[in-house]
Each structure stands twice: as structure tokens, then as C-alpha cells.
Amino acid sequence: MWLYHAPVDRLVLFDYRKGRDSSGPGEMLAGIKGILQTDGYKVYESLYGNHPDILLTYCMAHARRYFVNDEKQANYVLDEMQLLYALEQRMREQELGWEKRTEERKKDARPVLERLEKWLKENQYRYRPQSPMGKAIDYTLPRWAGLSAYELHGQMEMTII
């Protein structure tokens, strides 16, 4: 089951396919332009990673879940991510428009995202690749530009779940 969500338009579409190959999203998203936020599944990267009309972005919750597998080692990352979630929660409670959300993210989220990126780069070889932290960093770092892209525009969401 493929799920497509257009948050600005408040639309959700479920599309049943027999498999998880690229034919489903390839057909469903043919001709789209703009921002595409996904869970990081490799099919999206193969279809849209270098697409001239699509900015491929990712869901922070999907990255965060890998760090939760080793909370003791991941305290720093989880604490920093919690600052991002708290900012999003505060903006929802204040019912800020997308322009103000963009402004707040540039002011408050950008420094956190920069610290996280620095930590990921500094620690990418510190953990064995098959350890929980190694897997978390290996999932997150190659997707970092797409994970942090939500900061650029207030209509985007930090997570898709």
C-alpha cells in the first residue's frame, strides 16, 4: 500500500500495488513538480534524487527512529531533535502561518540542524557500521540535505507521520 499525502491541500490517497518496486510511485507521481517528502525508501531516490523539477526531502521521524534503538549512545542527537519537535509544536499551538513558520525555523531550527549535521559528520566513523548507532548515522547522513530542507519553507512539515 502506497500512501500519498498533500498536506497543503489536505488530501490523502491510498494506492494498492502488488509490490514495492518503483512502478507505483513512478506512475502516480509522473509529471509532478515541486517538493516530494518521503520516508527515505530507496525507490524515491532512484526516481527523483536528481530530478530537475523535484526537491526530494525526507521525514525526520524516520531518521529519529534509528537513534531510538540506542538511546544511551544517542542522547545528544535525540535531545537536539527534541528541540526541533518542540519548536514545531510551539508553532502549531500558536497557529502560525507558513511565512512566520519559515522565519521561526530559520532563526531557531537552523542552528540545531547545523549542530546535528556537524555531529553526524564527526561521528560517522566512530561506530561500527552494523551497530545501532552506525546504522542510524548511515541512514541519516546521506539524507541530511533532504531531512533538513523543511527548514526552508513553512508549508513543509518536518515529518510525514
N, CA, C and O atoms as a DFTB+ gen file, in Angstrom:
644 C
 N C O
     1  1       0.851      -1.173       0.000
     2  2       0.000       0.000       0.000
     3  2       0.896       1.235       0.000
     4  3       1.708       1.427       0.905
     5  1       0.742       2.043      -0.995
     6  2       1.462       3.306      -1.078
     7  2       0.527       4.406      -0.585
     8  3      -0.661       4.414      -0.909
     9  1       1.059       5.312       0.180
    10  2       0.283       6.419       0.729
    11  2       0.848       7.722       0.192
    12  3       2.056       7.953       0.249
    13  1      -0.020       8.567      -0.326
    14  2       0.376       9.882      -0.824
    15  2      -0.425      10.919      -0.048
    16  3      -1.632      10.770       0.143
    17  1       0.255      11.970       0.396
    18  2      -0.380      12.984       1.230
    19  2       0.026      14.360       0.709
    20  3       1.215      14.646       0.567
    21  1      -0.938      15.194       0.431
    22  2      -0.706      16.580       0.026
    23  2      -1.170      17.463       1.177
    24  3      -2.335      17.858       1.220
    25  1      -0.262      17.784       2.124
    26  2      -0.696      18.487       3.343
    27  2      -1.292      19.869       3.098
    28  3      -2.224      20.266       3.799
    29  1      -0.782      20.603       2.129
    30  2      -1.316      21.938       1.863
    31  2      -2.768      21.841       1.415
    32  3      -3.604      22.658       1.802
    33  1      -3.062      20.833       0.594
    34  2      -4.426      20.631       0.094
    35  2      -5.260      19.724       0.989
    36  3      -6.456      19.546       0.758
    37  1      -4.638      19.159       1.996
    38  2      -5.291      18.232       2.934
    39  2      -5.896      17.027       2.211
    40  3      -7.036      16.636       2.458
    41  1      -5.097      16.454       1.312
    42  2      -5.530      15.295       0.545
    43  2      -4.680      14.087       0.903
    44  3      -3.477      14.207       1.133
    45  1      -5.319      12.920       0.949
    46  2      -4.628      11.656       1.193
    47  2      -5.131      10.658       0.155
    48  3      -6.325      10.579      -0.130
    49  1      -4.185       9.896      -0.403
    50  2      -4.533       8.880      -1.390
    51  2      -3.822       7.581      -1.034
    52  3      -2.614       7.573      -0.794
    53  1      -4.563       6.498      -1.002
    54  2      -4.002       5.164      -0.808
    55  2      -4.012       4.465      -2.158
    56  3      -5.031       4.452      -2.848
    57  1      -2.880       3.885      -2.534
    58  2      -2.751       3.229      -3.828
    59  2      -2.198       1.822      -3.607
    60  3      -1.039       1.646      -3.231
    61  1      -3.041       0.836      -3.845
    62  2      -2.612      -0.552      -3.667
    63  2      -1.837      -1.023      -4.885
    64  3      -2.281      -0.848      -6.020
    65  1      -0.688      -1.615      -4.646
    66  2       0.132      -2.239      -5.686
    67  2       0.569      -3.597      -5.174
    68  3       0.640      -3.814      -3.964
    69  1       0.858      -4.499      -6.071
    70  2       1.286      -5.833      -5.659
    71  2       2.710      -5.852      -5.124
    72  3       3.071      -6.780      -4.399
    73  1       3.508      -4.889      -5.446
    74  2       4.893      -4.883      -4.999
    75  2       5.358      -3.518      -4.539
    76  3       4.600      -2.548      -4.550
    77  1       6.625      -3.456      -4.131
    78  2       7.207      -2.199      -3.639
    79  2       8.252      -1.662      -4.612
    80  3       9.152      -0.922      -4.215
    81  1       8.132      -2.039      -5.902
    82  2       9.095      -1.525      -6.865
    83  2       8.716      -0.093      -7.254
    84  3       7.749       0.463      -6.735
    85  1       9.468       0.482      -8.148
    86  2       9.289       1.896      -8.482
    87  2       8.093       2.176      -9.395
    88  3       7.788       3.341      -9.653
    89  1       7.413       1.150      -9.886
    90  2       6.313       1.402     -10.821
    91  2       5.163       2.178     -10.177
    92  3       4.556       3.029     -10.827
    93  1       4.856       1.898      -8.915
    94  2       3.762       2.605      -8.236
    95  2       3.993       4.099      -8.164
    96  3       3.226       4.870      -8.740
    97  1       5.045       4.528      -7.462
    98  2       5.279       5.970      -7.403
    99  2       5.663       6.566      -8.756
   100  3       5.388       7.737      -9.018
   101  1       6.300       5.765      -9.617
   102  2       6.650       6.266     -10.941
   103  2       5.421       6.668     -11.731
   104  3       5.409       7.708     -12.389
   105  1       4.388       5.843     -11.665
   106  2       3.138       6.150     -12.366
   107  2       2.335       7.236     -11.649
   108  3       1.843       8.175     -12.275
   109  1       2.212       7.094     -10.336
   110  2       1.373       8.017      -9.565
   111  2       1.927       9.441      -9.574
   112  3       1.166      10.408      -9.591
   113  1       3.237       9.563      -9.563
   114  2       3.855      10.887      -9.452
   115  2       4.405      11.400     -10.779
   116  3       5.131      12.394     -10.812
   117  1       4.065      10.735     -11.855
   118  2       4.536      11.173     -13.170
   119  2       4.097      12.613     -13.428
   120  3       2.927      12.958     -13.263
   121  1       5.027      13.423     -13.824
   122  2       4.716      14.801     -14.185
   123  2       4.654      15.792     -13.041
   124  3       4.406      16.976     -13.266
   125  1       4.875      15.334     -11.819
   126  2       4.802      16.300     -10.717
   127  2       6.037      17.192     -10.704
   128  3       7.090      16.844     -11.239
   129  1       5.876      18.346     -10.081
   130  2       6.973      19.291      -9.884
   131  2       6.832      19.834      -8.479
   132  3       5.721      19.961      -7.964
   133  1       7.941      20.152      -7.865
   134  2       7.895      20.754      -6.547
   135  2       8.618      19.931      -5.515
   136  3       9.669      19.353      -5.795
   137  1       8.062      19.875      -4.322
   138  2       8.681      19.220      -3.176
   139  2       8.042      17.861      -2.971
   140  3       6.818      17.734      -2.949
   141  1       8.875      16.849      -2.821
   142  2       8.409      15.497      -2.537
   143  2       9.074      15.041      -1.246
   144  3      10.297      14.913      -1.183
   145  1       8.276      14.798      -0.225
   146  2       8.799      14.345       1.064
   147  2       8.465      12.876       1.236
   148  3       7.310      12.472       1.099
   149  1       9.487      12.075       1.538
   150  2       9.304      10.633       1.620
   151  2       9.922      10.073       2.900
   152  3      10.508      10.794       3.708
   153  1       9.765       8.760       3.049
   154  2      10.310       8.059       4.204
   155  2      11.755       7.601       4.008
   156  3      12.319       6.964       4.897
   157  1      12.354       7.907       2.882
   158  2      13.729       7.515       2.643
   159  2      13.887       6.198       1.909
   160  3      15.009       5.736       1.702
   161  1      12.784       5.591       1.512
   162  2      12.848       4.337       0.768
   163  2      13.613       4.568      -0.528
   164  3      13.385       5.562      -1.217
   165  1      14.509       3.664      -0.859
   166  2      15.446       3.844      -1.967
   167  2      14.775       4.074      -3.322
   168  3      15.381       4.678      -4.207
   169  1      13.548       3.609      -3.500
   170  2      12.834       3.801      -4.764
   171  2      12.715       5.286      -5.090
   172  3      12.878       5.679      -6.245
   173  1      12.432       6.116      -4.085
   174  2      12.260       7.546      -4.333
   175  2      13.566       8.189      -4.779
   176  3      13.574       9.035      -5.673
   177  1      14.651       7.792      -4.165
   178  2      15.964       8.326      -4.555
   179  2      16.270       7.952      -6.003
   180  3      16.773       8.778      -6.765
   181  1      15.970       6.718      -6.382
   182  2      16.260       6.298      -7.756
   183  2      15.407       7.058      -8.770
   184  3      15.873       7.356      -9.869
   185  1      14.177       7.368      -8.414
   186  2      13.286       8.083      -9.329
   187  2      13.504       9.593      -9.328
   188  3      13.480      10.229     -10.382
   189  1      13.717      10.163      -8.151
   190  2      13.661      11.618      -8.019
   191  2      14.896      12.262      -7.398
   192  3      14.911      13.473      -7.177
   193  1      15.919      11.482      -7.116
   194  2      17.112      12.024      -6.473
   195  2      17.802      13.121      -7.263
   196  3      18.330      14.065      -6.677
   197  1      17.804      13.011      -8.568
   198  2      18.438      14.024      -9.425
   199  2      17.440      14.648     -10.401
   200  3      17.824      15.097     -11.482
   201  1      16.206      14.674     -10.034
   202  2      15.150      15.200     -10.911
   203  2      15.238      16.730     -10.944
   204  3      15.339      17.362      -9.893
   205  1      15.203      17.330     -12.139
   206  2      15.359      18.786     -12.224
   207  2      14.174      19.581     -11.669
   208  3      14.326      20.755     -11.330
   209  1      12.993      18.954     -11.571
   210  2      11.800      19.684     -11.142
   211  2      11.299      19.282      -9.759
   212  3      10.232      19.723      -9.332
   213  1      12.067      18.442      -9.056
   214  2      11.608      17.945      -7.765
   215  2      12.708      18.101      -6.717
   216  3      13.858      17.720      -6.938
   217  1      12.333      18.665      -5.583
   218  2      13.217      18.694      -4.420
   219  2      12.812      17.513      -3.553
   220  3      11.732      17.507      -2.962
   221  1      13.681      16.518      -3.479
   222  2      13.402      15.326      -2.686
   223  2      13.799      15.583      -1.238
   224  3      14.956      15.879      -0.939
   225  1      12.823      15.464      -0.348
   226  2      13.070      15.677       1.076
   227  2      12.633      14.437       1.852
   228  3      11.950      13.559       1.324
   229  1      13.041      14.390       3.107
   230  2      12.787      13.194       3.906
   231  2      12.111      13.544       5.224
   232  3      12.031      14.711       5.607
   233  1      11.634      12.528       5.900
   234  2      10.909      12.643       7.156
   235  2      11.862      12.477       8.339
   236  3      12.556      11.466       8.446
   237  1      11.890      13.466       9.217
   238  2      12.777      13.427      10.381
   239  2      12.409      12.287      11.332
   240  3      13.289      11.706      11.968
   241  1      11.141      11.968      11.434
   242  2      10.729      10.884      12.332
   243  2      11.322       9.549      11.895
   244  3      11.658       8.711      12.731
   245  1      11.449       9.354      10.584
   246  2      12.039       8.110      10.100
   247  2      13.524       8.030      10.445
   248  3      14.039       6.943      10.707
   249  1      14.208       9.157      10.448
   250  2      15.613       9.165      10.859
   251  2      15.717       8.983      12.376
   252  3      16.565       8.236      12.865
   253  1      14.856       9.668      13.102
   254  2      14.899       9.622      14.565
   255  2      14.727       8.203      15.098
   256  3      15.369       7.828      16.079
   257  1      13.877       7.421      14.467
   258  2      13.596       6.073      14.971
   259  2      14.846       5.208      15.038
   260  3      14.946       4.336      15.900
   261  1      15.796       5.434      14.144
   262  2      17.039       4.656      14.187
   263  2      17.856       4.989      15.439
   264  3      18.499       4.114      16.018
   265  1      17.825       6.246      15.847
   266  2      18.587       6.652      17.036
   267  2      17.933       6.137      18.309
   268  3      18.625       5.868      19.291
   269  1      16.621       5.997      18.310
   270  2      15.915       5.496      19.485
   271  2      16.341       4.058      19.799
   272  3      16.218       3.610      20.939
   273  1      16.838       3.338      18.795
   274  2      17.306       1.963      19.012
   275  2      18.523       1.885      19.921
   276  3      18.870       0.806      20.402
   277  1      19.173       3.016      20.158
   278  2      20.341       3.050      21.042
   279  2      20.330       4.360      21.820
   280  3      21.227       5.193      21.689
   281  1      19.281       4.519      22.639
   282  2      19.085       5.790      23.337
   283  2      20.278       6.203      24.187
   284  3      20.576       7.394      24.280
   285  1      20.955       5.267      24.798
   286  2      22.084       5.607      25.664
   287  2      23.181       6.310      24.862
   288  3      23.733       7.317      25.306
   289  1      23.492       5.775      23.681
   290  2      24.513       6.386      22.833
   291  2      23.995       7.629      22.114
   292  3      24.776       8.506      21.746
   293  1      22.702       7.704      21.917
   294  2      22.120       8.742      21.059
   295  2      21.521       9.910      21.829
   296  3      20.771      10.697      21.253
   297  1      21.825      10.042      23.094
   298  2      21.225      11.117      23.886
   299  2      21.377      12.484      23.236
   300  3      20.412      13.245      23.174
   301  1      22.565      12.809      22.754
   302  2      22.788      14.129      22.153
   303  2      21.869      14.344      20.958
   304  3      21.191      15.367      20.868
   305  1      21.845      13.383      20.041
   306  2      21.036      13.517      18.830
   307  2      19.558      13.627      19.190
   308  3      18.853      14.486      18.660
   309  1      19.089      12.773      20.079
   310  2      17.675      12.808      20.460
   311  2      17.305      14.102      21.172
   312  3      16.217      14.634      20.954
   313  1      18.191      14.613      22.015
   314  2      17.930      15.889      22.689
   315  2      17.846      17.036      21.683
   316  3      16.980      17.903      21.794
   317  1      18.742      17.036      20.709
   318  2      18.712      18.086      19.684
   319  2      17.445      17.969      18.833
   320  3      16.796      18.970      18.530
   321  1      17.105      16.745      18.454
   322  2      15.877      16.559      17.670
   323  2      14.655      16.989      18.465
   324  3      13.697      17.514      17.898
   325  1      14.684      16.770      19.772
   326  2      13.547      17.181      20.598
   327  2      13.361      18.695      20.560
   328  3      12.231      19.178      20.632
   329  1      14.446      19.446      20.448
   330  2      14.331      20.898      20.301
   331  2      13.575      21.245      19.014
   332  3      12.769      22.175      18.990
   333  1      13.842      20.498      17.963
   334  2      13.145      20.737      16.698
   335  2      11.658      20.418      16.809
   336  3      10.810      21.170      16.329
   337  1      11.357      19.288      17.451
   338  2       9.944      18.918      17.632
   339  2       9.229      19.925      18.531
   340  3       8.066      20.250      18.292
   341  1       9.907      20.416      19.550
   342  2       9.300      21.410      20.446
   343  2       8.998      22.704      19.693
   344  3       7.955      23.320      19.913
   345  1       9.889      23.112      18.823
   346  2       9.652      24.304      18.007
   347  2       8.423      24.108      17.124
   348  3       7.576      24.997      17.036
   349  1       8.323      22.959      16.476
   350  2       7.162      22.685      15.625
   351  2       5.869      22.691      16.443
   352  3       4.851      23.224      16.001
   353  1       5.915      22.102      17.624
   354  2       4.741      22.068      18.494
   355  2       4.317      23.485      18.902
   356  3       3.134      23.823      18.877
   357  1       5.297      24.296      19.272
   358  2       5.003      25.675      19.666
   359  2       4.366      26.444      18.510
   360  3       3.409      27.191      18.714
   361  1       4.890      26.267      17.305
   362  2       4.333      26.985      16.153
   363  2       2.919      26.510      15.828
   364  3       2.076      27.311      15.422
   365  1       2.650      25.206      16.004
   366  2       1.282      24.701      15.795
   367  2       0.331      25.306      16.825
   368  3      -0.770      25.744      16.488
   369  1       0.772      25.324      18.085
   370  2      -0.079      25.881      19.143
   371  2      -0.362      27.358      18.912
   372  3      -1.452      27.839      19.222
   373  1       0.606      28.072      18.374
   374  2       0.424      29.494      18.086
   375  2      -0.292      29.725      16.751
   376  3      -0.591      30.862      16.386
   377  1      -0.562      28.635      16.031
   378  2      -1.256      28.691      14.749
   379  2      -0.597      29.682      13.787
   380  3      -1.268      30.494      13.151
   381  1       0.734      29.594      13.697
   382  2       1.481      30.483      12.820
   383  2       1.256      30.133      11.356
   384  3       1.144      28.962      10.994
   385  1       1.193      31.153      10.530
   386  2       1.103      30.946       9.078
   387  2       2.442      30.463       8.544
   388  3       3.448      30.483       9.253
   389  1       2.447      30.026       7.284
   390  2       3.666      29.439       6.743
   391  2       4.808      30.435       6.633
   392  3       5.969      30.049       6.773
   393  1       4.510      31.719       6.383
   394  2       5.579      32.713       6.288
   395  2       6.297      32.867       7.630
   396  3       7.525      32.927       7.686
   397  1       5.513      32.931       8.705
   398  2       6.091      33.060      10.046
   399  2       6.819      31.773      10.440
   400  3       7.860      31.823      11.094
   401  1       6.274      30.626      10.044
   402  2       6.955      29.348      10.325
   403  2       8.323      29.317       9.645
   404  3       9.302      28.858      10.234
   405  1       8.390      29.802       8.413
   406  2       9.665      29.858       7.703
   407  2      10.655      30.720       8.478
   408  3      11.811      30.339       8.662
   409  1      10.204      31.860       8.920
   410  2      11.049      32.790       9.672
   411  2      11.535      32.163      10.986
   412  3      12.718      32.242      11.318
   413  1      10.619      31.547      11.722
   414  2      10.976      30.926      13.001
   415  2      11.956      29.767      12.812
   416  3      12.879      29.591      13.607
   417  1      11.753      28.996      11.774
   418  2      12.657      27.874      11.518
   419  2      14.061      28.362      11.182
   420  3      15.046      27.793      11.653
   421  1      14.156      29.400      10.379
   422  2      15.486      29.918      10.031
   423  2      16.196      30.433      11.270
   424  3      17.412      30.297      11.399
   425  1      15.446      31.014      12.165
   426  2      16.037      31.570      13.380
   427  2      16.349      30.485      14.410
   428  3      17.434      30.483      14.991
   429  1      15.418      29.570      14.642
   430  2      15.554      28.620      15.745
   431  2      15.939      27.196      15.337
   432  3      16.663      26.521      16.069
   433  1      15.466      26.735      14.185
   434  2      15.778      25.361      13.777
   435  2      17.144      25.267      13.095
   436  3      17.877      24.300      13.303
   437  1      17.480      26.248      12.300
   438  2      18.735      26.179      11.544
   439  2      19.952      25.912      12.433
   440  3      20.756      25.047      12.088
   441  1      20.130      26.613      13.565
   442  2      21.313      26.321      14.396
   443  2      21.324      24.880      14.919
   444  3      22.385      24.261      15.010
   445  1      20.161      24.353      15.258
   446  2      20.073      22.968      15.737
   447  2      20.437      22.010      14.609
   448  3      21.190      21.058      14.815
   449  1      19.909      22.259      13.433
   450  2      20.205      21.408      12.284
   451  2      21.694      21.454      11.939
   452  3      22.281      20.434      11.577
   453  1      22.294      22.618      12.049
   454  2      23.734      22.734      11.784
   455  2      24.545      21.954      12.808
   456  3      25.531      21.307      12.456
   457  1      24.139      22.011      14.074
   458  2      24.848      21.228      15.110
   459  2      24.710      19.736      14.864
   460  3      25.675      18.985      15.007
   461  1      23.519      19.309      14.498
   462  2      23.290      17.888      14.223
   463  2      24.124      17.406      13.036
   464  3      24.727      16.334      13.089
   465  1      24.153      18.191      11.981
   466  2      24.946      17.805      10.813
   467  2      26.428      17.683      11.181
   468  3      27.108      16.742      10.772
   469  1      26.903      18.635      11.946
   470  2      28.311      18.594      12.383
   471  2      28.577      17.334      13.203
   472  3      29.587      16.662      12.997
   473  1      27.671      17.012      14.135
   474  2      27.842      15.823      14.965
   475  2      27.846      14.564      14.113
   476  3      28.679      13.681      14.317
   477  1      26.926      14.471      13.163
   478  2      26.849      13.293      12.289
   479  2      28.151      13.104      11.516
   480  3      28.667      11.990      11.421
   481  1      28.675      14.187      10.970
   482  2      29.922      14.098      10.206
   483  2      31.100      13.719      11.098
   484  3      31.956      12.925      10.708
   485  1      31.135      14.289      12.283
   486  2      32.244      13.991      13.204
   487  2      32.184      12.563      13.737
   488  3      33.214      12.008      14.121
   489  1      31.009      11.964      13.768
   490  2      30.839      10.647      14.382
   491  2      30.551       9.518      13.394
   492  3      30.280       8.390      13.808
   493  1      30.606       9.804      12.110
   494  2      30.220       8.786      11.129
   495  2      31.128       7.564      11.128
   496  3      30.698       6.487      10.715
   497  1      32.371       7.702      11.581
   498  2      33.275       6.545      11.610
   499  2      33.573       6.076      13.034
   500  3      34.418       5.205      13.237
   501  1      32.895       6.638      13.996
   502  2      33.129       6.292      15.393
   503  2      32.484       4.965      15.776
   504  3      32.953       4.290      16.693
   505  1      31.432       4.591      15.095
   506  2      30.667       3.391      15.439
   507  2      30.802       2.348      14.338
   508  3      30.941       2.680      13.161
   509  1      30.758       1.103      14.736
   510  2      30.777       0.030      13.741
   511  2      29.556       0.160      12.834
   512  3      28.475       0.508      13.308
   513  1      29.708      -0.113      11.543
   514  2      28.588       0.077      10.605
   515  2      27.334      -0.718      10.963
   516  3      26.226      -0.249      10.700
   517  1      27.471      -1.893      11.548
   518  2      26.300      -2.713      11.868
   519  2      25.750      -2.468      13.270
   520  3      24.755      -3.082      13.657
   521  1      26.382      -1.581      14.036
   522  2      25.858      -1.249      15.362
   523  2      24.627      -0.357      15.201
   524  3      24.450       0.256      14.148
   525  1      23.772      -0.273      16.228
   526  2      22.602       0.604      16.112
   527  2      22.959       2.051      15.762
   528  3      22.289       2.673      14.937
   529  1      24.007       2.585      16.384
   530  2      24.408       3.964      16.070
   531  2      24.995       4.062      14.671
   532  3      24.754       5.042      13.966
   533  1      25.758       3.066      14.265
   534  2      26.314       3.057      12.918
   535  2      25.212       3.059      11.877
   536  3      25.291       3.785      10.887
   537  1      24.180       2.247      12.096
   538  2      23.045       2.197      11.175
   539  2      22.274       3.522      11.176
   540  3      21.832       3.992      10.128
   541  1      22.121       4.110      12.348
   542  2      21.394       5.382      12.451
   543  2      22.114       6.483      11.671
   544  3      21.492       7.236      10.922
   545  1      23.406       6.565      11.854
   546  2      24.180       7.588      11.147
   547  2      24.204       7.293       9.658
   548  3      24.085       8.205       8.840
   549  1      24.356       6.014       9.298
   550  2      24.402       5.617       7.896
   551  2      23.082       5.920       7.181
   552  3      23.088       6.223       5.988
   553  1      21.965       5.846       7.882
   554  2      20.674       6.198       7.299
   555  2      20.541       7.719       7.178
   556  3      20.081       8.227       6.156
   557  1      20.942       8.432       8.216
   558  2      20.666       9.859       8.338
   559  2      21.598      10.745       7.522
   560  3      21.131      11.640       6.817
   561  1      22.879      10.520       7.599
   562  2      23.832      11.444       6.982
   563  2      23.671      11.589       5.469
   564  3      23.696      12.717       4.977
   565  1      23.506      10.505       4.706
   566  2      23.326      10.699       3.253
   567  2      22.034      11.432       2.890
   568  3      21.914      11.982       1.795
   569  1      21.087      11.436       3.794
   570  2      19.796      12.090       3.546
   571  2      19.713      13.465       4.207
   572  3      18.650      14.086       4.198
   573  1      20.801      13.945       4.774
   574  2      20.739      15.136       5.617
   575  2      20.177      16.365       4.895
   576  3      19.350      17.082       5.458
   577  1      20.609      16.611       3.678
   578  2      20.090      17.787       2.956
   579  2      18.571      17.702       2.835
   580  3      17.878      18.704       3.014
   581  1      18.058      16.525       2.534
   582  2      16.619      16.351       2.420
   583  2      15.895      16.339       3.758
   584  3      14.732      16.733       3.839
   585  1      16.575      15.889       4.807
   586  2      15.966      15.891       6.141
   587  2      15.851      17.309       6.700
   588  3      14.888      17.627       7.398
   589  1      16.812      18.139       6.401
   590  2      16.813      19.495       6.952
   591  2      16.147      20.514       6.028
   592  3      16.005      21.678       6.400
   593  1      15.739      20.095       4.837
   594  2      15.152      21.026       3.865
   595  2      13.836      21.636       4.334
   596  3      13.465      22.712       3.865
   597  1      13.122      20.981       5.245
   598  2      11.841      21.526       5.720
   599  2      12.025      22.913       6.322
   600  3      11.086      23.708       6.363
   601  1      13.218      23.195       6.783
   602  2      13.528      24.481       7.404
   603  2      13.401      25.629       6.402
   604  3      13.220      26.778       6.805
   605  1      13.493      25.339       5.126
   606  2      13.493      26.370       4.097
   607  2      12.122      26.944       3.774
   608  3      12.018      28.052       3.247
   609  1      11.065      26.191       4.088
   610  2       9.737      26.649       3.693
   611  2       8.691      26.213       4.719
   612  3       8.579      25.031       5.041
   613  1       7.947      27.158       5.213
   614  2       6.963      26.906       6.261
   615  2       5.780      26.051       5.862
   616  3       5.035      25.600       6.732
   617  1       5.582      25.814       4.572
   618  2       4.496      24.913       4.174
   619  2       4.905      23.467       4.266
   620  3       4.051      22.580       4.236
   621  1       6.185      23.209       4.377
   622  2       6.660      21.830       4.522
   623  2       6.510      21.392       5.980
   624  3       6.470      22.218       6.893
   625  1       6.429      20.107       6.172
   626  2       6.386      19.552       7.518
   627  2       7.723      18.880       7.822
   628  3       8.430      18.442       6.914
   629  1       8.052      18.806       9.079
   630  2       9.284      18.142       9.496
   631  2       9.152      16.641       9.356
   632  3      10.134      15.948       9.088
   633  1       7.942      16.135       9.538
   634  2       7.703      14.704       9.454
   635  2       6.480      14.428       8.592
   636  3       5.633      15.297       8.382
   637  1       6.412      13.198       8.102
   638  2       5.231      12.812       7.337
   639  2       4.320      11.909       8.173
   640  3       3.255      11.495       7.715
   641  1       4.746      11.611       9.388
   642  2       3.913      10.774      10.242
   643  2       3.537      11.531      11.497
   644  3       2.832      10.995      12.352
